[in-house]
Coordinates of C-alpha atoms and ligand atoms in Angstrom, one line a residue:
X1 CA 0.0 0.0 0.0
X2 CA 1.0 3.6 -0.3
X3 CA 1.1 5.1 3.1
X4 CA 1.8 8.6 4.3
X5 CA 2.6 9.2 8.0
X6 CA 2.2 12.8 9.3
X7 CA 4.3 13.5 12.3
X8 CA 7.8 12.0 12.5
X9 CA 8.2 11.7 16.3
X10 CA 8.5 8.5 18.4
X11 CA 5.3 7.1 17.1
X12 CA 5.2 8.4 13.5
X13 CA 8.8 7.5 12.7
X14 CA 8.6 4.0 14.2
X15 CA 5.2 3.3 12.6
X16 CA 6.3 4.6 9.2
X17 CA 9.5 2.6 9.2
X18 CA 7.8 -0.6 10.3
X19 CA 5.1 -0.2 7.7
X20 CA 7.9 0.1 5.1
X21 CA 9.6 -3.0 6.6
X22 CA 6.3 -4.8 6.1
X23 CA 6.5 -4.0 2.3
X24 CA 4.5 -0.8 2.0
X25 CA 5.7 2.4 0.3
X26 CA 5.9 5.0 3.0
X27 CA 6.5 8.7 3.2
X28 CA 6.9 10.3 6.5
X29 CA 6.0 14.0 6.7
X30 CA 7.0 16.5 9.3
X31 CA 6.8 20.3 9.5
X32 CA 10.1 20.3 11.4
X33 CA 12.5 21.0 8.5
X34 CA 15.6 20.2 10.6
X35 CA 14.2 16.8 11.5
X36 CA 13.5 15.9 7.8
X37 CA 16.9 17.3 6.7
X38 CA 18.6 15.2 9.4
X39 CA 16.6 12.1 8.2
X40 CA 17.8 12.8 4.7
X41 CA 21.3 12.8 6.0
X42 CA 20.8 9.5 7.9
X43 CA 20.6 11.3 11.3
X44 CA 17.8 9.8 13.4
X45 CA 16.2 12.4 15.7
X46 CA 15.4 10.0 18.5
X47 CA 17.1 7.1 20.2
X48 CA 15.3 3.9 19.8
X49 CA 16.9 0.4 19.6
X50 CA 17.1 -1.0 16.1
X51 CA 15.5 2.0 14.5
X52 CA 18.4 3.4 12.6
X53 CA 19.3 0.1 11.0
X54 CA 15.6 -0.4 9.9
X55 CA 15.4 3.2 8.5
X56 CA 18.7 2.8 6.6
X57 CA 17.6 -0.5 5.1
X58 CA 14.1 0.8 4.0
X59 CA 15.5 4.0 2.6
X60 CA 18.1 2.1 0.7
X61 CA 15.4 -0.2 -0.7
X62 CA 13.3 2.8 -1.7
X63 CA 10.3 2.0 0.4
X64 CA 10.8 4.8 2.9
X65 CA 11.2 8.5 2.2
X66 CA 10.8 11.9 4.0
X67 CA 9.3 15.2 3.1
X68 CA 8.1 18.4 4.8
X69 CA 5.0 18.8 2.6
X70 CA 1.9 16.6 2.7
X71 CA 0.9 18.1 -0.6
X72 CA 4.0 16.4 -2.2
X73 CA 2.7 12.9 -1.4
X74 CA -1.0 12.9 -0.6
X75 CA -2.2 12.2 -4.2
X76 CA -0.4 8.8 -4.0
X77 CA -1.6 7.8 -0.6
X78 CA -4.2 5.1 0.1
X79 CA -4.0 5.8 3.8
X80 CA -2.7 8.9 5.7
X81 CA -1.7 8.3 9.3
X82 CA -1.8 11.2 11.7
X83 CA 0.8 10.7 14.4
X84 CA 1.3 14.2 15.6
X85 CA 1.5 15.2 19.3
X86 CA -1.4 15.6 21.6
X87 CA 0.3 17.4 24.5
X88 CA -1.4 18.4 27.7
X89 CA -3.3 21.7 27.2
X90 CA -3.3 24.4 29.8
X91 CA -6.4 23.0 31.5
X92 CA -5.1 19.4 31.4
X93 CA -7.2 18.2 28.5
X94 CA -5.6 17.0 25.3
X95 CA -4.5 19.8 23.0
X96 CA -5.9 18.8 19.6
X97 CA -4.5 21.7 17.6
X98 CA -2.0 19.5 15.7
X99 CA -4.5 16.7 15.0
X100 CA -7.0 19.2 13.7
X101 CA -4.3 21.0 11.6
X102 CA -3.6 17.7 9.9
X103 CA -7.4 17.2 9.3
X104 CA -7.7 20.6 7.7
X105 CA -4.7 20.1 5.5
X106 CA -6.1 16.6 4.5
X107 CA -9.4 18.3 3.6
X108 CA -7.7 20.9 1.5
X109 CA -5.6 18.4 -0.4
X110 CA -7.4 15.2 -1.1
X111 CA -8.4 14.5 -4.7
X112 CA -9.7 10.9 -4.4
X113 CA -11.0 8.6 -1.7
X114 CA -8.4 8.6 1.0
X115 CA -8.5 7.3 4.6
X116 CA -7.2 9.5 7.5
X117 CA -6.2 7.3 10.4
X118 CA -5.6 8.8 13.8
X119 CA -2.7 7.1 15.5
X120 CA -2.2 9.9 18.0
X121 CA -3.8 9.3 21.4
X122 CA -7.0 11.4 21.3
X123 CA -10.0 11.7 23.5
X124 CA -13.2 9.9 22.7
X125 CA -15.2 12.1 20.2
X126 CA -12.1 13.4 18.4
X127 CA -12.9 11.5 15.2
X128 CA -16.1 13.6 14.9
X129 CA -14.1 16.8 15.2
X130 CA -11.6 15.5 12.6
X131 CA -14.5 14.7 10.2
X132 CA -16.0 18.2 10.7
X133 CA -12.6 19.8 9.9
X134 CA -12.3 17.8 6.7
X135 CA -15.9 18.6 5.7
X136 CA -15.4 22.3 6.3
X137 CA -12.4 22.3 3.9
X138 CA -14.3 20.4 1.3
X139 CA -17.2 22.8 1.6
X140 CA -14.8 25.7 1.1
X141 CA -13.5 24.0 -2.0
X142 CA -17.1 23.4 -3.1
X143 CA -16.3 19.7 -3.8
X144 CA -17.3 16.4 -2.4
X145 CA -14.5 13.9 -2.2
X146 CA -15.2 10.7 -0.3
X147 CA -13.0 10.0 2.7
X148 CA -13.1 7.9 5.9
X149 CA -11.7 8.6 9.3
X150 CA -10.4 5.7 11.3
X151 CA -9.0 5.3 14.9
X152 CA -6.0 3.1 15.3
X153 CA -4.4 3.9 18.6
X154 CA -0.7 3.0 19.1
X155 CA 0.5 0.9 22.1
X156 CA 4.2 0.8 21.5
X157 CA 6.6 1.6 24.4
X158 CA 9.5 3.9 24.0
X159 CA 12.7 1.8 24.6
X160 CA 11.2 -1.2 22.7
X161 CA 9.2 0.7 20.1
X162 CA 10.3 -1.2 17.0
X163 CA 9.8 -4.6 18.6
X164 CA 6.4 -3.6 20.0
X165 CA 5.3 -2.2 16.6
X166 CA 6.3 -5.4 14.8
X167 CA 5.0 -7.8 17.4
X168 CA 2.1 -6.0 19.2
X169 CA -0.1 -7.7 21.8
X170 CA -3.1 -6.5 19.8
X171 CA -4.0 -4.1 17.1
X172 CA -7.1 -2.0 17.7
X173 CA -8.9 -0.5 14.7
X174 CA -12.1 1.6 15.1
X175 CA -14.0 2.2 11.8
X176 CA -17.4 3.2 10.6
X177 CA -17.4 2.0 7.0
X178 CA -16.8 -1.2 5.1
X179 CA -14.3 0.3 2.8
X180 CA -12.0 1.6 5.5
X181 CA -12.3 -1.7 7.4
X182 CA -11.2 -3.5 4.2
X183 CA -8.1 -1.3 3.8
X184 CA -7.1 -1.6 7.5
X185 CA -7.6 -5.4 7.6
X186 CA -5.4 -5.7 4.5
X187 CA -2.7 -3.4 6.0
X188 CA -2.4 -5.5 9.1
X189 CA -3.0 -8.9 7.5
X190 CA 0.6 -10.2 8.0
X191 CA 0.8 -9.3 11.7
X192 CA 0.7 -12.4 13.9
X193 CA -1.6 -10.9 16.5
X194 CA -5.2 -10.2 17.3
X195 CA -6.8 -7.5 15.2
X196 CA -9.7 -6.1 17.3
X197 CA -12.2 -4.2 15.1
X198 CA -14.4 -1.8 17.0
X199 CA -16.5 1.3 16.5
X200 CA -14.4 4.5 16.5
X201 CA -15.4 5.8 20.0
X202 CA -14.4 2.5 21.6
X203 CA -11.0 2.4 19.9
X204 CA -10.3 6.0 21.1
X205 CA -11.4 5.0 24.7
X206 CA -9.4 1.7 24.7
X207 CA -6.1 3.7 24.5
X208 CA -6.9 5.9 27.4
X209 CA -8.4 3.1 29.5
X210 CA -5.3 1.0 28.9
X211 CA -2.8 3.8 29.9
X212 CA -4.9 4.7 32.9
X213 CA -5.0 1.0 34.1
X214 CA -1.2 0.8 33.8
X215 CA -0.7 4.1 35.6
X216 CA -3.1 2.8 38.3
X217 CA -1.0 -0.4 38.8
X218 CA 2.1 1.7 39.2
X219 CA 0.5 4.1 41.7
X220 CA -1.0 1.2 43.6
X221 CA 2.2 -0.6 44.1
X222 CA 4.0 2.6 45.0
X223 CA 1.5 3.2 47.7
X224 CA 2.0 -0.3 49.0
X225 CA 5.8 0.3 48.9
X226 CA 5.4 3.5 51.0
X227 CA 3.6 1.4 53.6
X228 CA 6.2 -1.3 53.4
X229 CA 8.8 1.4 54.2
X230 CA 7.0 2.1 57.4
X231 CA 6.1 -1.5 58.4
X232 CA 9.3 -3.3 57.5
X233 CA 7.7 -5.5 54.7
X234 CA 9.6 -5.8 51.4
X235 CA 7.7 -4.6 48.4
X236 CA 9.7 -6.9 46.1
X237 CA 8.2 -9.9 47.9
X238 CA 4.8 -8.3 48.0
X239 CA 4.6 -7.7 44.3
X240 CA 6.0 -11.2 43.6
X241 CA 3.4 -12.7 45.8
X242 CA 0.6 -10.7 44.3
X243 CA 1.8 -11.3 40.7
X244 CA 1.7 -15.0 41.1
X245 CA -2.1 -14.7 41.3
X246 CA -3.1 -15.2 37.6
X247 CA -6.0 -12.8 38.1
X248 CA -3.4 -10.1 39.0
X249 CA -0.3 -11.0 36.9
X250 CA 3.2 -9.7 37.6
X251 CA 3.6 -6.8 35.1
X252 CA 3.6 -3.2 36.1
X253 CA 4.0 -4.0 39.8
X254 CA 7.4 -2.5 40.3
X255 CA 7.6 0.2 42.9
X256 CA 9.7 3.3 42.2
X257 CA 9.9 7.1 42.2
X258 CA 6.8 7.7 40.1
X259 CA 5.8 7.4 36.4
X260 CA 6.7 10.0 33.8
X261 CA 7.0 10.1 30.1
X262 CA 5.1 11.6 27.3
X263 CA 2.0 9.4 27.8
X264 CA 0.9 8.4 31.2
X265 CA 0.8 11.8 32.9
X266 CA -1.0 13.5 30.0
X267 CA -3.3 10.7 29.2
X268 CA -4.4 10.2 32.8
X269 CA -5.1 14.0 33.0
X270 CA -6.9 14.0 29.7
X271 CA -9.2 11.1 30.8
X272 CA -10.0 13.0 34.0
X273 CA -10.9 16.0 31.8
X274 CA -13.0 13.9 29.5
X275 CA -14.9 12.6 32.5
X276 CA -15.4 16.2 33.8
X277 CA -16.8 17.3 30.4
X278 CA -19.4 14.5 30.7
X279 CA -20.2 15.1 34.4
X280 CA -18.5 11.9 35.4
X281 CA -16.1 12.2 38.4
X282 CA -13.1 9.9 37.6
X283 CA -12.3 9.4 41.3
X284 CA -10.0 6.4 40.8
X285 CA -8.0 8.1 38.1
X286 CA -7.8 11.3 40.1
X287 CA -6.3 9.4 43.0
X288 CA -3.8 7.8 40.7
X289 CA -2.6 11.2 39.5
X290 CA -2.3 12.6 43.0
X291 CA -0.5 9.6 44.2
X292 CA 2.0 9.9 41.4
X293 CA 2.6 13.6 42.1
X294 CA 3.5 12.6 45.7
X295 CA 5.6 9.7 44.6
X296 CA 7.8 12.0 42.5
X297 CA 8.9 13.6 45.9
X298 CA 9.9 10.3 47.4
X299 CA 13.6 10.4 46.6
X300 CA 13.8 14.0 47.7
X301 CA 12.0 13.2 51.0
X302 CA 14.5 10.4 51.6
X303 CA 17.4 12.8 51.1
X304 CA 15.8 15.2 53.6
X305 CA 15.4 12.3 56.1
X306 CA 19.2 11.6 55.7
X307 CA 20.6 15.1 55.7
X308 CA 18.0 17.5 57.1
X309 CA 19.4 20.4 55.3
X310 CA 20.6 20.0 51.7
X311 CA 22.3 23.4 51.3
X312 CA 25.7 22.9 49.7
X313 CA 25.3 19.1 49.7
X314 CA 26.7 17.5 46.6
X315 CA 24.0 15.2 45.1
X316 CA 24.8 13.0 42.1
X317 CA 22.0 11.9 39.9
X318 CA 22.1 8.7 37.7
X319 CA 19.5 8.9 35.0
X320 CA 17.5 11.7 33.5
X321 CA 15.2 9.8 31.1
X322 CA 11.8 8.9 32.4
X323 CA 12.7 5.2 31.9
X324 CA 15.7 3.3 30.5
X325 CA 16.4 2.7 26.8
X326 CA 15.0 6.1 25.7
X327 CA 16.3 9.7 25.4
X328 CA 12.8 11.0 26.3
X329 CA 12.8 13.2 29.4
X330 CA 9.3 14.4 29.3
X331 CA 7.8 14.4 32.9
X332 CA 10.8 12.5 34.2
X333 CA 10.9 12.4 38.0
X334 CA 14.4 13.9 37.7
X335 CA 12.7 17.3 36.9
X336 CA 10.9 17.5 40.2
X337 CA 13.9 16.3 42.2
X338 CA 16.3 18.8 40.6
X339 CA 13.9 21.6 41.1
X340 CA 13.7 20.8 44.8
X341 CA 17.5 20.4 45.1
X342 CA 18.1 23.7 43.3
X343 CA 15.6 25.4 45.7
X344 CA 17.5 24.0 48.7
X345 CA 20.9 25.2 47.4
X346 CA 22.3 21.7 46.8
X347 CA 25.0 21.1 44.2
X348 CA 23.6 18.9 41.5
X349 CA 25.6 16.6 39.1
X350 CA 23.9 14.3 36.7
X351 CA 24.7 11.6 34.2
X352 CA 22.6 9.9 31.5
X353 CA 24.5 9.1 28.3
X354 CA 21.4 9.0 26.1
X355 CA 19.1 11.6 27.7
X356 CA 21.4 14.4 29.1
X357 CA 21.4 16.5 25.9
X358 CA 17.6 16.4 25.7
X359 CA 17.4 17.3 29.4
X360 CA 19.8 20.2 29.1
X361 CA 17.9 21.4 26.0
X362 CA 14.4 21.3 27.5
X363 CA 15.2 22.3 31.1
X364 CA 17.6 25.1 30.7
X365 CA 16.3 26.8 33.8
X366 CA 17.6 23.9 36.0
X367 CA 21.0 24.2 37.5
X368 CA 22.8 21.0 36.8
X369 CA 26.4 20.0 36.1
X370 CA 26.1 17.4 33.3
X371 CA 28.7 14.7 33.6
X372 CA 30.3 12.7 30.8
X373 CA 30.6 9.5 32.8
X374 CA 29.4 7.8 36.0
X375 CA 32.7 8.3 37.9
X376 CA 32.3 12.1 37.8
X377 CA 28.8 11.8 39.4
X378 CA 30.3 9.8 42.3
X379 CA 33.4 12.0 42.8
X380 CA 33.1 13.9 46.1
X381 CA 29.3 13.4 46.2
X382 CA 27.5 13.3 49.6
X383 CA 24.8 11.2 48.1
X384 CA 24.0 9.5 44.7
X385 CA 20.5 8.8 43.6
X386 CA 19.1 6.6 40.8
X387 CA 16.3 8.0 38.8
X388 CA 16.5 5.7 35.7
X389 CA 17.3 2.0 35.9
X390 CA 19.6 1.9 32.9
X391 CA 21.5 -1.4 32.7
X392 CA 24.7 0.5 32.8
X393 CA 24.0 1.6 36.4
X394 CA 22.9 -1.9 37.4
X395 CA 26.1 -3.4 36.0
X396 CA 28.5 -0.7 37.4
X397 CA 31.4 -1.4 39.8
X398 CA 29.7 0.2 42.8
X399 CA 32.5 -1.1 45.0
X400 CA 35.0 1.1 43.2
X401 CA 32.7 4.1 43.0
X402 CA 32.0 3.9 46.8
X403 CA 35.6 5.1 47.4
X404 CA 35.2 8.1 45.2
X405 CA 32.3 9.6 47.3
X406 CA 32.5 12.0 50.1
X407 CA 29.5 10.4 51.8
X408 CA 28.0 6.9 51.4
X409 CA 24.3 7.5 50.8
X410 CA 22.7 5.9 47.8
X411 CA 18.9 6.4 47.2
X412 CA 17.7 3.9 44.6
X413 CA 14.5 5.3 43.1
X414 CA 14.1 2.3 40.9
X415 CA 14.8 -0.6 43.3
X416 CA 17.3 -1.9 40.8
X417 CA 20.3 -2.8 43.0
X418 CA 20.8 -5.6 45.4
X419 CA 20.3 -4.5 49.0
X420 CA 22.7 -7.0 50.6
X421 CA 25.5 -6.2 48.1
X422 CA 25.1 -2.5 48.5
X423 CA 25.3 -2.8 52.2
X424 CA 28.4 -5.0 52.0
X425 CA 30.1 -2.3 49.9
X426 CA 29.5 0.0 52.8
X427 CA 26.7 2.1 51.3
X428 CA 24.0 3.7 53.4
X429 CA 21.6 2.2 50.8
X430 CA 17.9 3.2 50.7
X431 CA 15.3 2.1 48.2
X432 CA 11.5 2.3 47.9
X433 CA 9.7 -0.1 50.2
X434 CA 12.6 -2.4 50.8
X435 CA 14.9 -2.8 53.9
Ligands
LIG1 P1 6.3 13.7 19.1 O1 6.1 15.0 19.8 O2 7.6 12.9 19.3 O3 6.2 13.9 17.6 C1 5.2 14.6 16.9 C2 5.7 15.1 15.6 O4 4.6 15.7 14.9 C3 6.8 16.2 15.7 O5 7.9 15.9 15.1 C4 6.1 17.5 15.1 O6 7.0 18.3 14.4 C5 5.1 16.8 14.1 N1 4.0 17.7 13.7 C6 3.2 18.5 14.4 N2 2.3 19.0 13.6 C7 2.5 18.6 12.3 C8 1.9 18.8 11.1 N3 0.9 19.6 10.9 N4 2.4 18.2 10.0 C9 3.5 17.4 10.1 N5 4.1 17.1 11.3 C10 3.7 17.7 12.4 O7 5.1 12.8 19.5 P2 5.0 11.2 19.8 O8 5.7 10.9 21.1 O9 5.4 10.5 18.6 O10 3.5 11.1 20.0 C11 2.6 11.2 19.0 C12 1.2 10.8 19.5 O11 1.2 9.3 19.7 C13 0.7 11.4 20.7 O12 -0.7 11.5 20.7 C14 1.1 10.4 21.8 O13 0.2 10.5 22.9 C15 0.8 9.1 21.1 N6 1.6 8.0 21.6 C16 2.9 8.2 22.0 C17 3.6 7.1 22.4 C18 5.1 7.3 22.9 O14 5.6 6.3 23.5 N7 5.7 8.4 22.6 C19 3.1 5.8 22.5 C20 1.8 5.6 22.0 C21 1.0 6.7 21.6

């Protein structure tokens, strides 16, 4: 098929590349000229395992190309995917301006039956707004050109995006016409997974409900971990014991310093806002959001417990990304922690080989000394904290680093190190819900 993907971010670039890998002709469109120029030059704007190799291969085999103009490619497209951002608006609801811009452009440009598929995460009801935007453009043109709008939410995870896209747990497609159902079924026919066909509103809702459920599990186990801290229970055993119950399962039961990223915080908030707009109080989801805000303070609170006053204390931070294997720093717990440390007059050093450039770019106002290696983070630090459980930190020679520190406190915000070993090395080691 001939596919156009609008928006070349984490979702658009991965989706477009993987559709090309499945044998389709794909053009990725982005209004960011630098991004497209970089892609022309073989520079990949995001870090994602296996992506560069797949892009190079599909560009070389002429199934994948890039452009800044939808008008250059729409005439050839059977399907246009919209994978633009839906950031949190000022009031917390999803900001649909980019999605609607794409819909208007689509309405201005189509010349034959074309399908517009929303891959972005959008609140239930958005497809109707998208259709209206397209109709309004066709009306201005005084033409009627048939089109369909489809919802095909994306469930890939940053850090394993290519693998997730190629081997998804499920594919959800919401349609309201036979023609678009036929195209979407054909597009996904070679995927060895369940294709769930639904109405459009349900497809839109499935994405939010899924993310809210995952966020709920995280906030739930974090709350249990905080209680473990006080009672002497060990949250690792607790989540293992819970997870062995088939009805519960073991995934997303790892305690830590709170969830971040470009999806959970904004999607949880947007779902609350959708509830409000229909007069439904989302009390569970509200509690999840509040619990996460508090959890992002947990590492800072532990530092305060240790030191009382953090003025002039040298605090080393390992990890700035919101999770390992990505350079995405949006809503990372590191942001809240560093703000607190800056306010208290602490001296902050941080290391994250993949995410530090992004962090420095997006959070210029934060006062951080960015380190080129782990050793510099440890040197003369009073405490070192782990915010992202990169494998590099788990595998590190902590016994050697111990001797470089001024103090011996380590706060493990991801419960990724062994308690016994860390104590043997002489660390004052604290984690979340484990003694
Ligand atoms: P992103 O911010 O990384 O990328 C969005 C891209 O769209 C940017 O490159 C921007 O320049 C481009 N863009 C904006 N308006 C455009 C226009 N009119 N024409 C062409 N390009 C345009 O976003 P992302 O993280 O890829 O997320 C995209 C959507 O997918 C969001 O709704 C998000 O919630 C959802 N989603 C994200 C993930 C994830 O892990 N990042 C997973 C599943 C779903």
